[in-house]
Amino acid sequence: MVELVNLETEFLGAKMRNPTVLASGFMGVTGLSLASAARNGAGAVTIKSLSLAPRAGHKSPVVAEFDKGLINAVGLSNPGVDAGIEELTVAKQNAGVPVIASIFADTVENYGKVAKRVVEAKPDLLEVNISCPNVQSEFGTPFAADPKAAANVTKAVKKAVGKMPVLIKLAPVPHIALVAKSVEAAGADGLTCINTLKGMVINAEARRPILTNKFGGMSGPALKPLALGCVYECYDAVKIPILGLGGVTSGRDAVEMMMAGASAVGVGSALRFRGPKAFQLIADEMKEWMEKEGFNKPKELVGLAHEKH
């Protein structure tokens, strides 16, 4: 008798009904919005990144669509960690799936402080966004671009949260494997790979960039080849599990991301292109593909593109 496909996945101890994860930022910070994503099929949900103090972000327009994706310069707007803890608690009570907290800061010390506060909500996992500029750096270099700075953030967060599993969210820098190795050595339990890529869209008639901030982070299908390459590199470089995201809009995309080395897949811009049920659609398409190709569990796909044929 042929075993049926079972999409249940375990990621850093969090048990998920399927490998899809709501990416940080795409459904805001309210606990009920996270619960809504869970009702629409997400295997786990991530809150929008929180900082120590509330942050207003940039003025509109902050999001634009182009032919192969989205570009945003929201500016990490959020109500601050105190309000975020309340929303995480609501999510924990209503989502019914693992809840991932996400944080960012401007100094290593503040990463430790916000991490220590946010774990009071008892999220299942903690994601650390290190793409922010290091204000203590002479050139304001993003933590994600400096292996040593990334490691220092990792150590500070791990010291603050104890046994809470920590994911370090990497940026698509050319030396991403070096950063991955550095944070693994510093104690990271897993990686989120990758964050958005800096870009711009221009309104030709207006003769100016569309976004008020001029530059923004690209996401969506245009990012998928880059994301696959980064996940592939990191999988070869480290032994810790990877949450892969960047351009996953279909079940086939998710399969490819797992073959590159991801143990779970983030879903974000797909919500714009396929609607709120994108998670369930992607999961169903994964299942259909796996049945056709003779796979029973998602873990059988992880890293398959690295095997010699």
mmCIF file of C-alpha atoms in Angstrom:
data_model
loop_
_atom_site.group_PDB
_atom_site.id
_atom_site.type_symbol
_atom_site.label_atom_id
_atom_site.label_comp_id
_atom_site.label_asym_id
_atom_site.label_seq_id
_atom_site.Cartn_x
_atom_site.Cartn_y
_atom_site.Cartn_z
ATOM 1 C CA MET A 1 0.000 0.000 0.000
ATOM 2 C CA VAL A 2 1.353 3.407 -1.027
ATOM 3 C CA GLU A 3 1.855 5.787 1.885
ATOM 4 C CA LEU A 4 -0.168 8.994 1.561
ATOM 5 C CA VAL A 5 1.546 12.375 1.465
ATOM 6 C CA ASN A 6 1.755 13.982 4.913
ATOM 7 C CA LEU A 7 2.805 17.636 4.893
ATOM 8 C CA GLU A 8 3.344 17.828 8.664
ATOM 9 C CA THR A 9 6.721 19.373 9.405
ATOM 10 C CA GLU A 10 8.821 20.013 12.490
ATOM 11 C CA PHE A 11 11.061 23.072 12.474
ATOM 12 C CA LEU A 12 13.290 23.747 15.486
ATOM 13 C CA GLY A 13 10.857 21.872 17.692
ATOM 14 C CA ALA A 14 7.782 23.685 16.356
ATOM 15 C CA LYS A 15 5.245 21.277 14.874
ATOM 16 C CA MET A 16 3.587 22.601 11.720
ATOM 17 C CA ARG A 17 0.735 21.123 9.669
ATOM 18 C CA ASN A 18 2.595 22.115 6.475
ATOM 19 C CA PRO A 19 5.920 23.851 5.685
ATOM 20 C CA THR A 20 4.442 27.283 4.844
ATOM 21 C CA VAL A 21 5.244 30.195 7.157
ATOM 22 C CA LEU A 22 3.744 33.683 7.043
ATOM 23 C CA ALA A 23 6.760 35.935 6.445
ATOM 24 C CA SER A 24 7.336 38.865 8.767
ATOM 25 C CA GLY A 25 5.733 42.139 7.736
ATOM 26 C CA PHE A 26 3.055 40.953 5.339
ATOM 27 C CA MET A 27 0.105 40.896 7.753
ATOM 28 C CA GLY A 28 1.204 43.469 10.276
ATOM 29 C CA VAL A 29 1.462 43.125 14.022
ATOM 30 C CA THR A 30 -2.061 42.340 15.208
ATOM 31 C CA GLY A 31 -2.620 38.963 16.792
ATOM 32 C CA LEU A 32 -5.898 38.504 14.958
ATOM 33 C CA SER A 33 -4.272 39.104 11.556
ATOM 34 C CA LEU A 34 -1.779 36.358 12.366
ATOM 35 C CA ALA A 35 -4.639 34.103 13.387
ATOM 36 C CA SER A 36 -6.333 34.886 10.063
ATOM 37 C CA ALA A 37 -3.257 33.672 8.188
ATOM 38 C CA ALA A 38 -3.392 30.457 10.202
ATOM 39 C CA ARG A 39 -7.070 29.975 9.312
ATOM 40 C CA ASN A 40 -6.090 30.339 5.659
ATOM 41 C CA GLY A 41 -3.631 27.474 5.859
ATOM 42 C CA ALA A 42 -0.311 28.832 7.143
ATOM 43 C CA GLY A 43 1.760 26.235 8.976
ATOM 44 C CA ALA A 44 3.264 28.941 11.207
ATOM 45 C CA VAL A 45 3.016 32.743 11.424
ATOM 46 C CA THR A 46 5.550 35.540 11.975
ATOM 47 C CA ILE A 47 4.711 38.938 13.427
ATOM 48 C CA LYS A 48 6.025 42.126 11.809
ATOM 49 C CA SER A 49 9.428 42.991 13.271
ATOM 50 C CA LEU A 50 9.318 44.800 16.608
ATOM 51 C CA SER A 51 11.728 47.354 18.068
ATOM 52 C CA LEU A 52 12.201 48.639 21.612
ATOM 53 C CA ALA A 53 10.238 51.841 20.957
ATOM 54 C CA PRO A 54 7.376 52.528 18.543
ATOM 55 C CA ARG A 55 8.482 53.509 15.046
ATOM 56 C CA ALA A 56 6.412 55.485 12.532
ATOM 57 C CA GLY A 57 8.214 54.384 9.378
ATOM 58 C CA HIS A 58 8.218 56.262 6.073
ATOM 59 C CA LYS A 59 5.509 58.405 4.499
ATOM 60 C CA SER A 60 3.313 56.989 1.720
ATOM 61 C CA PRO A 61 3.651 55.716 -0.913
ATOM 62 C CA VAL A 62 5.591 52.903 0.703
ATOM 63 C CA VAL A 63 4.639 49.937 -1.502
ATOM 64 C CA ALA A 64 4.610 49.556 -5.283
ATOM 65 C CA GLU A 65 4.051 46.640 -7.635
ATOM 66 C CA PHE A 66 6.173 45.912 -10.682
ATOM 67 C CA ASP A 67 5.870 43.185 -13.310
ATOM 68 C CA LYS A 68 7.683 40.514 -11.298
ATOM 69 C CA GLY A 69 7.025 41.424 -7.693
ATOM 70 C CA LEU A 70 6.649 44.086 -5.031
ATOM 71 C CA ILE A 71 8.953 46.754 -3.660
ATOM 72 C CA ASN A 72 8.411 48.311 -0.254
ATOM 73 C CA ALA A 73 9.928 50.964 1.980
ATOM 74 C CA VAL A 74 7.566 50.771 4.920
ATOM 75 C CA GLY A 75 10.455 51.712 7.188
ATOM 76 C CA LEU A 76 10.024 49.018 9.846
ATOM 77 C CA SER A 77 6.995 50.783 11.299
ATOM 78 C CA ASN A 78 5.708 49.037 14.426
ATOM 79 C CA PRO A 79 4.057 49.860 17.765
ATOM 80 C CA GLY A 80 7.078 48.837 19.832
ATOM 81 C CA VAL A 81 7.807 45.686 21.782
ATOM 82 C CA ASP A 82 5.414 46.396 24.689
ATOM 83 C CA ALA A 83 2.396 46.551 22.390
ATOM 84 C CA GLY A 84 3.853 43.713 20.328
ATOM 85 C CA ILE A 85 3.910 41.414 23.348
ATOM 86 C CA GLU A 86 0.166 41.916 23.741
ATOM 87 C CA GLU A 87 -0.442 41.051 20.083
ATOM 88 C CA LEU A 88 1.799 37.996 20.249
ATOM 89 C CA THR A 89 -0.209 36.814 23.229
ATOM 90 C CA VAL A 90 -3.428 37.210 21.232
ATOM 91 C CA ALA A 91 -1.857 35.264 18.374
ATOM 92 C CA LYS A 92 -0.753 32.480 20.713
ATOM 93 C CA GLN A 93 -4.317 32.215 22.007
ATOM 94 C CA ASN A 94 -6.021 32.232 18.611
ATOM 95 C CA ALA A 95 -3.740 31.050 15.812
ATOM 96 C CA GLY A 96 -3.487 27.348 16.667
ATOM 97 C CA VAL A 97 -0.120 27.166 14.886
ATOM 98 C CA PRO A 98 3.437 28.067 15.959
ATOM 99 C CA VAL A 99 3.930 31.810 16.432
ATOM 100 C CA ILE A 100 7.272 33.410 15.550
ATOM 101 C CA ALA A 101 8.333 36.729 17.060
ATOM 102 C CA SER A 102 10.564 39.019 14.987
ATOM 103 C CA ILE A 103 12.800 41.803 16.262
ATOM 104 C CA PHE A 104 15.270 44.443 15.054
ATOM 105 C CA ALA A 105 17.459 47.099 16.677
ATOM 106 C CA ASP A 106 20.169 49.652 16.009
ATOM 107 C CA THR A 107 22.854 48.372 18.396
ATOM 108 C CA VAL A 108 23.976 45.016 19.726
ATOM 109 C CA GLU A 109 22.906 46.050 23.220
ATOM 110 C CA ASN A 110 19.410 46.968 22.050
ATOM 111 C CA TYR A 111 19.029 43.643 20.237
ATOM 112 C CA GLY A 112 19.579 41.963 23.593
ATOM 113 C CA LYS A 113 17.098 44.269 25.308
ATOM 114 C CA VAL A 114 14.268 43.821 22.820
ATOM 115 C CA ALA A 115 14.865 40.064 22.690
ATOM 116 C CA LYS A 116 14.637 39.792 26.472
ATOM 117 C CA ARG A 117 11.324 41.672 26.439
ATOM 118 C CA VAL A 118 9.660 39.881 23.532
ATOM 119 C CA VAL A 119 10.180 36.374 24.912
ATOM 120 C CA GLU A 120 7.838 37.307 27.754
ATOM 121 C CA ALA A 121 5.071 36.544 25.224
ATOM 122 C CA LYS A 122 6.454 32.994 24.931
ATOM 123 C CA PRO A 123 6.589 32.739 21.144
ATOM 124 C CA ASP A 124 7.565 29.384 19.699
ATOM 125 C CA LEU A 125 10.576 30.822 17.860
ATOM 126 C CA LEU A 126 12.397 34.148 17.662
ATOM 127 C CA GLU A 127 13.504 35.631 14.350
ATOM 128 C CA VAL A 128 16.213 38.313 14.424
ATOM 129 C CA ASN A 129 16.257 40.770 11.524
ATOM 130 C CA ILE A 130 19.875 41.928 11.162
ATOM 131 C CA SER A 131 19.467 43.952 7.959
ATOM 132 C CA CYS A 132 19.364 47.229 9.920
ATOM 133 C CA PRO A 133 22.317 49.647 9.888
ATOM 134 C CA ASN A 134 24.638 49.340 12.881
ATOM 135 C CA VAL A 135 24.632 52.882 14.282
ATOM 136 C CA GLN A 136 27.796 52.092 16.212
ATOM 137 C CA SER A 137 29.646 51.239 12.996
ATOM 138 C CA GLU A 138 31.806 53.971 11.489
ATOM 139 C CA PHE A 139 30.028 53.586 8.156
ATOM 140 C CA GLY A 140 26.627 52.454 9.419
ATOM 141 C CA THR A 141 27.130 49.036 7.840
ATOM 142 C CA PRO A 142 24.120 46.702 8.174
ATOM 143 C CA PHE A 143 24.731 43.927 10.700
ATOM 144 C CA ALA A 144 23.867 41.391 7.974
ATOM 145 C CA ALA A 145 26.816 42.523 5.856
ATOM 146 C CA ASP A 146 29.427 42.034 8.595
ATOM 147 C CA PRO A 147 30.050 38.468 9.833
ATOM 148 C CA LYS A 148 31.532 39.708 13.123
ATOM 149 C CA ALA A 149 28.689 42.152 13.815
ATOM 150 C CA ALA A 150 26.126 39.476 12.937
ATOM 151 C CA ALA A 151 27.807 37.091 15.365
ATOM 152 C CA ASN A 152 27.795 39.709 18.119
ATOM 153 C CA VAL A 153 24.058 40.246 17.684
ATOM 154 C CA THR A 154 23.499 36.489 17.781
ATOM 155 C CA LYS A 155 25.453 36.134 21.031
ATOM 156 C CA ALA A 156 23.584 39.021 22.661
ATOM 157 C CA VAL A 157 20.186 37.632 21.688
ATOM 158 C CA LYS A 158 21.008 34.074 22.737
ATOM 159 C CA LYS A 159 22.242 35.335 26.112
ATOM 160 C CA ALA A 160 18.996 37.270 26.579
ATOM 161 C CA VAL A 161 16.535 34.509 25.636
ATOM 162 C CA GLY A 162 18.046 31.343 27.078
ATOM 163 C CA LYS A 163 16.627 28.208 25.471
ATOM 164 C CA MET A 164 14.309 29.989 23.039
ATOM 165 C CA PRO A 165 15.231 28.852 19.484
ATOM 166 C CA VAL A 166 16.675 31.784 17.522
ATOM 167 C CA LEU A 167 16.582 32.305 13.750
ATOM 168 C CA ILE A 168 18.931 34.885 12.259
ATOM 169 C CA LYS A 169 17.440 36.539 9.175
ATOM 170 C CA LEU A 170 20.132 37.042 6.545
ATOM 171 C CA ALA A 171 20.354 39.609 3.766
ATOM 172 C CA PRO A 172 21.340 38.621 0.191
ATOM 173 C CA VAL A 173 24.956 39.777 0.444
ATOM 174 C CA PRO A 174 27.630 38.228 -1.824
ATOM 175 C CA HIS A 175 29.371 36.612 1.158
ATOM 176 C CA ILE A 176 26.194 35.217 2.719
ATOM 177 C CA ALA A 177 27.803 31.831 3.455
ATOM 178 C CA LEU A 178 30.434 33.533 5.618
ATOM 179 C CA VAL A 179 27.733 35.360 7.576
ATOM 180 C CA ALA A 180 25.795 32.104 7.957
ATOM 181 C CA LYS A 181 28.843 30.312 9.348
ATOM 182 C CA SER A 182 29.543 33.184 11.702
ATOM 183 C CA VAL A 183 26.078 33.252 13.268
ATOM 184 C CA GLU A 184 25.996 29.461 13.505
ATOM 185 C CA ALA A 185 29.283 29.538 15.437
ATOM 186 C CA ALA A 186 27.804 32.260 17.663
ATOM 187 C CA GLY A 187 24.889 30.030 18.659
ATOM 188 C CA ALA A 188 22.122 30.591 16.102
ATOM 189 C CA ASP A 189 19.653 27.712 16.023
ATOM 190 C CA GLY A 190 18.511 28.374 12.471
ATOM 191 C CA LEU A 191 18.529 30.838 9.574
ATOM 192 C CA THR A 192 15.863 32.790 7.750
ATOM 193 C CA CYS A 193 17.141 33.212 4.220
ATOM 194 C CA ILE A 194 16.645 35.751 2.669
ATOM 195 C CA ASN A 195 15.468 39.283 3.377
ATOM 196 C CA THR A 196 14.445 41.627 0.554
ATOM 197 C CA LEU A 197 16.901 43.089 -1.964
ATOM 198 C CA LYS A 198 17.376 46.846 -2.370
ATOM 199 C CA GLY A 199 15.869 48.272 -5.545
ATOM 200 C CA MET A 200 13.877 51.102 -7.100
ATOM 201 C CA VAL A 201 10.876 51.668 -9.354
ATOM 202 C CA ILE A 202 10.472 54.880 -11.357
ATOM 203 C CA ASN A 203 7.379 56.584 -12.732
ATOM 204 C CA ALA A 204 8.563 57.712 -16.155
ATOM 205 C CA GLU A 205 5.780 60.300 -16.592
ATOM 206 C CA ALA A 206 6.452 61.839 -13.184
ATOM 207 C CA ARG A 207 10.231 61.649 -13.744
ATOM 208 C CA ARG A 208 10.808 60.386 -10.222
ATOM 209 C CA PRO A 209 10.964 57.239 -8.067
ATOM 210 C CA ILE A 210 7.530 56.005 -7.001
ATOM 211 C CA LEU A 211 8.413 55.382 -3.347
ATOM 212 C CA THR A 212 8.792 58.382 -1.049
ATOM 213 C CA ASN A 213 11.967 56.792 0.292
ATOM 214 C CA LYS A 214 13.170 56.329 -3.325
ATOM 215 C CA PHE A 215 14.668 52.896 -2.526
ATOM 216 C CA GLY A 216 12.845 49.844 -1.188
ATOM 217 C CA GLY A 217 13.142 46.117 -0.651
ATOM 218 C CA MET A 218 12.189 43.869 -3.576
ATOM 219 C CA SER A 219 10.185 40.710 -2.973
ATOM 220 C CA GLY A 220 8.131 38.324 -5.053
ATOM 221 C CA PRO A 221 8.911 36.145 -8.108
ATOM 222 C CA ALA A 222 11.821 38.329 -9.291
ATOM 223 C CA LEU A 223 13.684 37.435 -6.101
ATOM 224 C CA LYS A 224 13.298 33.650 -6.373
ATOM 225 C CA PRO A 225 16.495 32.759 -8.302
ATOM 226 C CA LEU A 226 18.560 34.866 -5.894
ATOM 227 C CA ALA A 227 16.821 33.336 -2.864
ATOM 228 C CA LEU A 228 17.345 29.804 -4.159
ATOM 229 C CA GLY A 229 21.032 30.503 -4.683
ATOM 230 C CA CYS A 230 21.451 31.959 -1.203
ATOM 231 C CA VAL A 231 19.618 29.068 0.467
ATOM 232 C CA TYR A 232 21.712 26.608 -1.527
ATOM 233 C CA GLU A 233 24.962 28.286 -0.423
ATOM 234 C CA CYS A 234 23.905 28.431 3.213
ATOM 235 C CA TYR A 235 22.792 24.800 3.231
ATOM 236 C CA ASP A 236 26.286 23.790 2.137
ATOM 237 C CA ALA A 237 27.882 26.110 4.708
ATOM 238 C CA VAL A 238 25.981 25.257 7.914
ATOM 239 C CA LYS A 239 24.266 22.411 9.717
ATOM 240 C CA ILE A 240 21.403 24.403 11.262
ATOM 241 C CA PRO A 241 17.966 24.394 9.558
ATOM 242 C CA ILE A 242 16.869 27.105 7.141
ATOM 243 C CA LEU A 243 13.557 28.903 6.674
ATOM 244 C CA GLY A 244 13.740 29.784 2.981
ATOM 245 C CA LEU A 245 11.848 32.693 1.519
ATOM 246 C CA GLY A 246 11.914 34.860 -1.544
ATOM 247 C CA GLY A 247 9.475 34.514 -4.414
ATOM 248 C CA VAL A 248 7.536 31.457 -3.226
ATOM 249 C CA THR A 249 4.129 31.809 -4.881
ATOM 250 C CA SER A 250 3.296 28.221 -5.848
ATOM 251 C CA GLY A 251 3.704 24.699 -4.575
ATOM 252 C CA ARG A 252 6.417 24.085 -7.142
ATOM 253 C CA ASP A 253 8.300 27.145 -5.857
ATOM 254 C CA ALA A 254 8.107 25.716 -2.343
ATOM 255 C CA VAL A 255 9.411 22.341 -3.547
ATOM 256 C CA GLU A 256 12.348 24.060 -5.262
ATOM 257 C CA MET A 257 13.134 26.062 -2.120
ATOM 258 C CA MET A 258 13.213 22.892 -0.037
ATOM 259 C CA MET A 259 15.375 21.125 -2.601
ATOM 260 C CA ALA A 260 17.807 24.048 -2.312
ATOM 261 C CA GLY A 261 18.024 23.336 1.421
ATOM 262 C CA ALA A 262 15.099 24.930 3.258
ATOM 263 C CA SER A 263 13.236 22.913 5.883
ATOM 264 C CA ALA A 264 10.284 25.342 5.786
ATOM 265 C CA VAL A 265 9.261 28.082 3.344
ATOM 266 C CA GLY A 266 8.217 31.668 3.934
ATOM 267 C CA VAL A 267 5.228 33.122 2.091
ATOM 268 C CA GLY A 268 4.766 36.879 1.761
ATOM 269 C CA SER A 269 4.265 38.586 -1.600
ATOM 270 C CA ALA A 270 2.186 35.610 -2.746
ATOM 271 C CA LEU A 271 -0.611 37.059 -0.624
ATOM 272 C CA ARG A 272 -0.748 40.019 -3.021
ATOM 273 C CA PHE A 273 -0.809 37.826 -6.122
ATOM 274 C CA ARG A 274 -2.913 34.862 -4.951
ATOM 275 C CA GLY A 275 -4.961 36.282 -2.094
ATOM 276 C CA PRO A 276 -5.246 35.324 1.600
ATOM 277 C CA LYS A 277 -5.584 31.621 0.838
ATOM 278 C CA ALA A 278 -2.116 31.516 -0.745
ATOM 279 C CA PHE A 279 -0.831 29.305 2.077
ATOM 280 C CA GLN A 280 -3.425 26.595 1.484
ATOM 281 C CA LEU A 281 -3.064 26.831 -2.281
ATOM 282 C CA ILE A 282 0.707 26.396 -2.021
ATOM 283 C CA ALA A 283 0.353 23.497 0.416
ATOM 284 C CA ASP A 284 -2.189 21.764 -1.827
ATOM 285 C CA GLU A 285 0.052 22.220 -4.866
ATOM 286 C CA MET A 286 3.001 20.826 -2.930
ATOM 287 C CA LYS A 287 0.980 17.783 -1.988
ATOM 288 C CA GLU A 288 -0.170 17.244 -5.568
ATOM 289 C CA TRP A 289 3.405 17.478 -6.866
ATOM 290 C CA MET A 290 4.729 15.131 -4.192
ATOM 291 C CA GLU A 291 2.044 12.547 -4.937
ATOM 292 C CA LYS A 292 2.902 12.689 -8.627
ATOM 293 C CA GLU A 293 6.653 12.380 -8.002
ATOM 294 C CA GLY A 294 6.493 9.732 -5.275
ATOM 295 C CA PHE A 295 7.433 11.711 -2.142
ATOM 296 C CA ASN A 296 5.661 11.157 1.184
ATOM 297 C CA LYS A 297 7.047 13.813 3.536
ATOM 298 C CA PRO A 298 8.469 17.320 3.040
ATOM 299 C CA LYS A 299 11.727 16.404 4.771
ATOM 300 C CA GLU A 300 12.486 14.057 1.875
ATOM 301 C CA LEU A 301 12.841 17.132 -0.334
ATOM 302 C CA VAL A 302 15.281 19.066 1.862
ATOM 303 C CA GLY A 303 18.629 19.498 0.131
ATOM 304 C CA LEU A 304 17.727 17.122 -2.696
ATOM 305 C CA ALA A 305 19.190 19.453 -5.319
ATOM 306 C CA HIS A 306 22.612 18.933 -3.694
ATOM 307 C CA GLU A 307 22.670 15.199 -4.290
ATOM 308 C CA LYS A 308 24.607 13.830 -7.222
ATOM 309 C CA HIS A 309 22.438 12.163 -9.848
#
